[in-house]
Amino acid sequence: MAPVNVTVTGAAGQIGYALLFRIASGALLGPDTQVRLRLLEIPQAVKAAEGTAMELDDCAFPLLSGIDVTDDAKKAFDGANVALLVGARPRTKGMERGDLLEANGGIFKPQGEAINAGAADDIRVLVVGNPANTNALIAQRHAPDVPAARFTAMTRLDHNRAISQLAAKLGVTVADIKKLTIWGNHSATQYPDVFHTDVNGKSAADLINDEAWLSDTFIPTVAKRGAAIIEARGASSAASAANAAIDHIHDWVLGTPAGDWTSMAIPSDGSYGVPEGIISSFPVTCEGGEYQIVQGLEINDFSRTRIDASVAELIEERDAVKALGLI
Ligand SMILES: NC(=O)C1=CN([C@@H]2O[C@H](COP(=O)(O)OP(=O)(O)OC[C@H]3O[C@@H](n4cnc5c(N)ncnc54)[C@H](O)[C@@H]3O)[C@@H](O)[C@H]2O)C=CC1
Ligand SMILES: O=C([O-])CC(=O)C(=O)O
């Protein structure tokens, strides 16, 4: 079988360094799938990406059939089956939100165009670079020939963080927790929802039985975990972000376990009152390389308010990039 082409942008960055070795080891697509890596960087960072490629060579991974390093988006996405868009423009001092969105538009518009021009028919895109949901929307809108549903953004790190916090609270292991949901934006407004979460056959919400803990401790801890990591480490989450990117693509391609679901930011089909088209996080199951939104969940008032607030932020971001002519 031909190797799967996996394109990673921002390959010389800190997430890239944690991600590439795990992709090459088989963690992304399983132990039977050969991968060919395409690393995209800006010209100043190509040399560093080449250094990482040298180290990848030195691992002699049996599943790694080749590595290309380039600063040309057309080349990087040509024939790509999986694209991990990690490289983005971080917010720097004095930068307004509009400046941030505009700078990222300058990255995700040409990358969307390059995906449209040359990616394989089965291309699946995960945007990690922040603001991830809106960057995914920009790329998607510049790839009109690719099915819109193939553009997704990462809330899996939030999902994993929430599971870990909940396990600690309830004194169980992470494996005991199923059906947790992150709704909305990968930002401080995201909503980690435990009202449908199952803990060894019991309802997590019943076991917690403490709305104040949910609203004052759990939700802010999960939503602000990225900032807490930056505060503690002096750098943003990298290994855990790379791990979440692996989980997202792994489950999308190979399926979610029976009796569980995961969280992915995907173009809304209007489910749960989320306006069609915006890239918002939902509970999803995956099978045969396709994801489906889990339907029929009852949304209580506590959840409704919080989902609506995060969705309102996504609508604002969409309107801002529209006003800037980026979509
Ligand atoms: N969705 C999520 O849960 C998370 C998202 N992030 C985001 O991931 C992104 C990357 O994080 P790090 O690796 O820590 O950053 P980093 O700054 O270490 O690396 C980013 C890399 O992207 C490259 N880059 C910039 N523009 C590019 C372009 N046009 N094409 C290709 N490469 C380009 C840079 O040269 C740099 O090497 C950031 O936007 C960060 O905020 C980080 C953690 C979690
Ligand atoms: O703010 C950042 O760059 C890191 C981030 O998204 C997270 O850790 O969730």
Tab-separated table of N, CA and C in Angstrom, residues 127-212:
chain	number	residue	atom	x	y	z
A	127	VAL	N	-6.819	21.768	12.263
A	127	VAL	CA	-6.140	23.020	12.593
A	127	VAL	C	-5.888	23.059	14.100
A	128	VAL	N	-4.611	23.231	14.440
A	128	VAL	CA	-4.184	23.337	15.837
A	128	VAL	C	-3.839	24.792	16.162
A	129	GLY	N	-3.232	25.490	15.211
A	129	GLY	CA	-2.760	26.863	15.427
A	129	GLY	C	-3.913	27.799	15.775
A	130	ASN	N	-3.716	28.594	16.801
A	130	ASN	CA	-4.778	29.484	17.300
A	130	ASN	C	-4.898	30.793	16.522
A	131	PRO	N	-6.084	31.387	16.492
A	131	PRO	CA	-7.372	30.875	16.994
A	131	PRO	C	-7.897	29.752	16.090
A	132	ALA	N	-7.816	28.507	16.616
A	132	ALA	CA	-7.931	27.322	15.775
A	132	ALA	C	-9.260	27.238	15.011
A	133	ASN	N	-10.375	27.491	15.694
A	133	ASN	CA	-11.668	27.310	15.012
A	133	ASN	C	-11.793	28.265	13.832
A	134	THR	N	-11.394	29.510	14.063
A	134	THR	CA	-11.564	30.517	13.004
A	134	THR	C	-10.502	30.355	11.919
A	135	ASN	N	-9.302	29.929	12.288
A	135	ASN	CA	-8.296	29.627	11.267
A	135	ASN	C	-8.789	28.495	10.361
A	136	ALA	N	-9.447	27.505	10.964
A	136	ALA	CA	-9.992	26.395	10.175
A	136	ALA	C	-11.064	26.903	9.210
A	137	LEU	N	-11.868	27.843	9.691
A	137	LEU	CA	-12.927	28.409	8.834
A	137	LEU	C	-12.311	29.140	7.629
A	138	ILE	N	-11.233	29.901	7.901
A	138	ILE	CA	-10.575	30.637	6.815
A	138	ILE	C	-10.025	29.648	5.776
A	139	ALA	N	-9.300	28.637	6.238
A	139	ALA	CA	-8.725	27.657	5.301
A	139	ALA	C	-9.840	26.980	4.503
A	140	GLN	N	-10.892	26.589	5.212
A	140	GLN	CA	-11.993	25.886	4.548
A	140	GLN	C	-12.621	26.720	3.436
A	141	ARG	N	-12.819	28.005	3.714
A	141	ARG	CA	-13.483	28.858	2.726
A	141	ARG	C	-12.624	29.099	1.482
A	142	HIS	N	-11.325	28.795	1.595
A	142	HIS	CA	-10.462	28.952	0.422
A	142	HIS	C	-10.161	27.608	-0.238
A	143	ALA	N	-10.931	26.610	0.145
A	143	ALA	CA	-10.791	25.287	-0.469
A	143	ALA	C	-12.172	24.799	-0.897
A	144	PRO	N	-12.790	25.499	-1.850
A	144	PRO	CA	-14.182	25.193	-2.184
A	144	PRO	C	-14.397	23.812	-2.804
A	145	ASP	N	-13.322	23.196	-3.326
A	145	ASP	CA	-13.499	21.886	-3.967
A	145	ASP	C	-13.356	20.727	-2.982
A	146	VAL	N	-12.965	21.053	-1.757
A	146	VAL	CA	-12.822	20.011	-0.733
A	146	VAL	C	-14.112	20.010	0.088
A	147	PRO	N	-14.671	18.829	0.386
A	147	PRO	CA	-15.879	18.824	1.223
A	147	PRO	C	-15.631	19.615	2.519
A	148	ALA	N	-16.552	20.510	2.847
A	148	ALA	CA	-16.357	21.414	3.990
A	148	ALA	C	-16.090	20.648	5.286
A	149	ALA	N	-16.707	19.485	5.409
A	149	ALA	CA	-16.602	18.705	6.651
A	149	ALA	C	-15.191	18.193	6.910
A	150	ARG	N	-14.321	18.262	5.920
A	150	ARG	CA	-12.952	17.764	6.105
A	150	ARG	C	-12.078	18.752	6.875
A	151	PHE	N	-12.613	19.948	7.151
A	151	PHE	CA	-11.843	20.943	7.911
A	151	PHE	C	-12.314	20.940	9.361
A	152	THR	N	-11.394	20.622	10.250
A	152	THR	CA	-11.741	20.518	11.659
A	152	THR	C	-10.716	21.296	12.490
A	153	ALA	N	-11.081	21.596	13.722
A	153	ALA	CA	-10.139	22.270	14.621
A	153	ALA	C	-10.079	21.487	15.927
A	154	MET	N	-9.007	21.749	16.674
A	154	MET	CA	-8.713	20.883	17.815
A	154	MET	C	-9.302	21.382	19.138
A	155	THR	N	-10.196	20.576	19.699
A	155	THR	CA	-10.614	20.756	21.090
A	155	THR	C	-10.332	19.476	21.886
A	156	ARG	N	-9.551	18.588	21.296
A	156	ARG	CA	-9.253	17.326	21.975
A	156	ARG	C	-8.369	17.535	23.205
A	157	LEU	N	-7.512	18.546	23.159
A	157	LEU	CA	-6.698	18.813	24.352
A	157	LEU	C	-7.615	19.240	25.505
A	158	ASP	N	-8.598	20.069	25.216
A	158	ASP	CA	-9.560	20.485	26.245
A	158	ASP	C	-10.327	19.258	26.766
A	159	HIS	N	-10.723	18.405	25.844
A	159	HIS	CA	-11.440	17.163	26.181
A	159	HIS	C	-10.587	16.305	27.130
A	160	ASN	N	-9.326	16.117	26.774
A	160	ASN	CA	-8.453	15.284	27.606
A	160	ASN	C	-8.198	15.943	28.969
A	161	ARG	N	-8.028	17.272	28.955
A	161	ARG	CA	-7.832	17.990	30.219
A	161	ARG	C	-9.041	17.803	31.131
A	162	ALA	N	-10.232	17.888	30.558
A	162	ALA	CA	-11.463	17.783	31.347
A	162	ALA	C	-11.596	16.383	31.942
A	163	ILE	N	-11.272	15.360	31.155
A	163	ILE	CA	-11.337	13.982	31.664
A	163	ILE	C	-10.392	13.817	32.854
A	164	SER	N	-9.205	14.372	32.702
A	164	SER	CA	-8.203	14.227	33.756
A	164	SER	C	-8.639	14.935	35.043
A	165	GLN	N	-9.209	16.138	34.915
A	165	GLN	CA	-9.690	16.873	36.097
A	165	GLN	C	-10.824	16.117	36.783
A	166	LEU	N	-11.704	15.559	35.968
A	166	LEU	CA	-12.863	14.846	36.506
A	166	LEU	C	-12.432	13.562	37.222
A	167	ALA	N	-11.478	12.864	36.619
A	167	ALA	CA	-10.976	11.629	37.236
A	167	ALA	C	-10.373	11.940	38.605
A	168	ALA	N	-9.629	13.040	38.681
A	168	ALA	CA	-9.008	13.406	39.959
A	168	ALA	C	-10.074	13.743	40.997
A	169	LYS	N	-11.097	14.472	40.570
A	169	LYS	CA	-12.173	14.858	41.496
A	169	LYS	C	-12.904	13.633	42.045
A	170	LEU	N	-13.173	12.657	41.163
A	170	LEU	CA	-14.000	11.523	41.566
A	170	LEU	C	-13.177	10.338	42.074
A	171	GLY	N	-11.854	10.470	42.047
A	171	GLY	CA	-11.008	9.387	42.522
A	171	GLY	C	-11.113	8.133	41.673
A	172	VAL	N	-11.257	8.327	40.357
A	172	VAL	CA	-11.299	7.181	39.432
A	172	VAL	C	-10.168	7.360	38.412
A	173	THR	N	-10.013	6.395	37.525
A	173	THR	CA	-8.988	6.556	36.496
A	173	THR	C	-9.625	7.179	35.252
A	174	VAL	N	-8.798	7.741	34.385
A	174	VAL	CA	-9.337	8.364	33.167
A	174	VAL	C	-10.093	7.341	32.319
A	175	ALA	N	-9.688	6.081	32.398
A	175	ALA	CA	-10.344	5.049	31.592
A	175	ALA	C	-11.772	4.775	32.071
A	176	ASP	N	-12.087	5.218	33.285
A	176	ASP	CA	-13.443	5.007	33.818
A	176	ASP	C	-14.435	6.036	33.259
A	177	ILE	N	-13.914	7.074	32.606
A	177	ILE	CA	-14.765	8.198	32.194
A	177	ILE	C	-15.076	8.137	30.706
A	178	LYS	N	-16.363	8.211	30.372
A	178	LYS	CA	-16.787	8.143	28.973
A	178	LYS	C	-17.784	9.280	28.703
A	179	LYS	N	-17.877	9.673	27.444
A	179	LYS	CA	-18.923	10.583	26.970
A	179	LYS	C	-18.853	11.971	27.607
A	180	LEU	N	-17.670	12.506	27.642
A	180	LEU	CA	-17.513	13.903	28.041
A	180	LEU	C	-17.578	14.744	26.768
A	181	THR	N	-18.041	15.972	26.882
A	181	THR	CA	-18.144	16.818	25.689
A	181	THR	C	-17.537	18.186	25.929
A	182	ILE	N	-16.748	18.654	24.957
A	182	ILE	CA	-16.380	20.066	24.896
A	182	ILE	C	-17.253	20.692	23.816
A	183	TRP	N	-17.933	21.764	24.165
A	183	TRP	CA	-18.752	22.500	23.191
A	183	TRP	C	-18.080	23.842	22.874
A	184	GLY	N	-18.231	24.289	21.631
A	184	GLY	CA	-17.895	25.674	21.292
A	184	GLY	C	-16.506	25.899	20.755
A	185	ASN	N	-15.878	26.953	21.287
A	185	ASN	CA	-14.612	27.471	20.771
A	185	ASN	C	-13.449	26.933	21.609
A	186	HIS	N	-12.286	26.761	20.986
A	186	HIS	CA	-11.070	26.481	21.771
A	186	HIS	C	-10.569	27.814	22.321
A	187	SER	N	-11.200	28.231	23.403
A	187	SER	CA	-10.863	29.526	24.005
A	187	SER	C	-11.403	29.474	25.425
A	188	ALA	N	-11.286	30.576	26.123
A	188	ALA	CA	-11.750	30.607	27.508
A	188	ALA	C	-13.266	30.442	27.619
A	189	THR	N	-14.002	30.595	26.513
A	189	THR	CA	-15.469	30.417	26.580
A	189	THR	C	-15.916	28.968	26.355
A	190	GLN	N	-14.996	28.091	26.030
A	190	GLN	CA	-15.367	26.683	25.780
A	190	GLN	C	-16.178	26.139	26.953
A	191	TYR	N	-17.036	25.153	26.654
A	191	TYR	CA	-17.837	24.581	27.736
A	191	TYR	C	-17.628	23.064	27.847
A	192	PRO	N	-16.922	22.635	28.898
A	192	PRO	CA	-16.796	21.199	29.156
A	192	PRO	C	-18.042	20.699	29.881
A	193	ASP	N	-18.744	19.765	29.272
A	193	ASP	CA	-20.078	19.330	29.728
A	193	ASP	C	-20.000	17.917	30.293
A	194	VAL	N	-20.370	17.770	31.569
A	194	VAL	CA	-20.340	16.435	32.195
A	194	VAL	C	-21.746	15.869	32.402
A	195	PHE	N	-22.773	16.553	31.868
A	195	PHE	CA	-24.143	16.117	32.162
A	195	PHE	C	-24.539	14.816	31.452
A	196	HIS	N	-23.747	14.398	30.464
A	196	HIS	CA	-24.030	13.110	29.819
A	196	HIS	C	-22.881	12.133	30.034
A	197	THR	N	-21.965	12.544	30.905
A	197	THR	CA	-20.750	11.740	31.110
A	197	THR	C	-21.036	10.570	32.035
A	198	ASP	N	-20.435	9.446	31.637
A	198	ASP	CA	-20.644	8.181	32.321
A	198	ASP	C	-19.354	7.812	33.067
A	199	VAL	N	-19.505	7.486	34.344
A	199	VAL	CA	-18.356	7.053	35.144
A	199	VAL	C	-18.685	5.665	35.689
A	200	ASN	N	-18.106	4.658	35.077
A	200	ASN	CA	-18.404	3.272	35.472
A	200	ASN	C	-19.909	3.022	35.566
A	201	GLY	N	-20.642	3.507	34.556
A	201	GLY	CA	-22.080	3.249	34.515
A	201	GLY	C	-22.923	4.223	35.330
A	202	LYS	N	-22.267	5.152	36.027
A	202	LYS	CA	-23.040	6.136	36.800
A	202	LYS	C	-22.900	7.505	36.149
A	203	SER	N	-23.847	8.393	36.432
A	203	SER	CA	-23.797	9.737	35.863
A	203	SER	C	-22.767	10.587	36.610
A	204	ALA	N	-21.852	11.209	35.855
A	204	ALA	CA	-20.827	12.065	36.481
A	204	ALA	C	-21.487	13.225	37.227
A	205	ALA	N	-22.530	13.794	36.610
A	205	ALA	CA	-23.197	14.952	37.235
A	205	ALA	C	-23.800	14.543	38.586
A	206	ASP	N	-24.390	13.328	38.658
A	206	ASP	CA	-24.962	12.853	39.932
A	206	ASP	C	-23.865	12.611	40.954
A	207	LEU	N	-22.769	12.023	40.505
A	207	LEU	CA	-21.669	11.736	41.441
A	207	LEU	C	-21.080	13.038	41.998
A	208	ILE	N	-20.989	14.052	41.155
A	208	ILE	CA	-20.430	15.343	41.598
A	208	ILE	C	-21.459	16.071	42.456
A	209	ASN	N	-22.679	16.157	41.924
A	209	ASN	CA	-23.810	16.744	42.638
A	209	ASN	C	-23.454	18.084	43.277
A	210	ASP	N	-22.798	18.942	42.502
A	210	ASP	CA	-22.309	20.203	43.061
A	210	ASP	C	-22.111	21.194	41.907
A	211	GLU	N	-23.172	21.939	41.592
A	211	GLU	CA	-23.094	22.873	40.458
A	211	GLU	C	-22.046	23.949	40.686
A	212	ALA	N	-21.854	24.324	41.962
A	212	ALA	CA	-20.872	25.382	42.253
A	212	ALA	C	-19.467	24.897	41.889
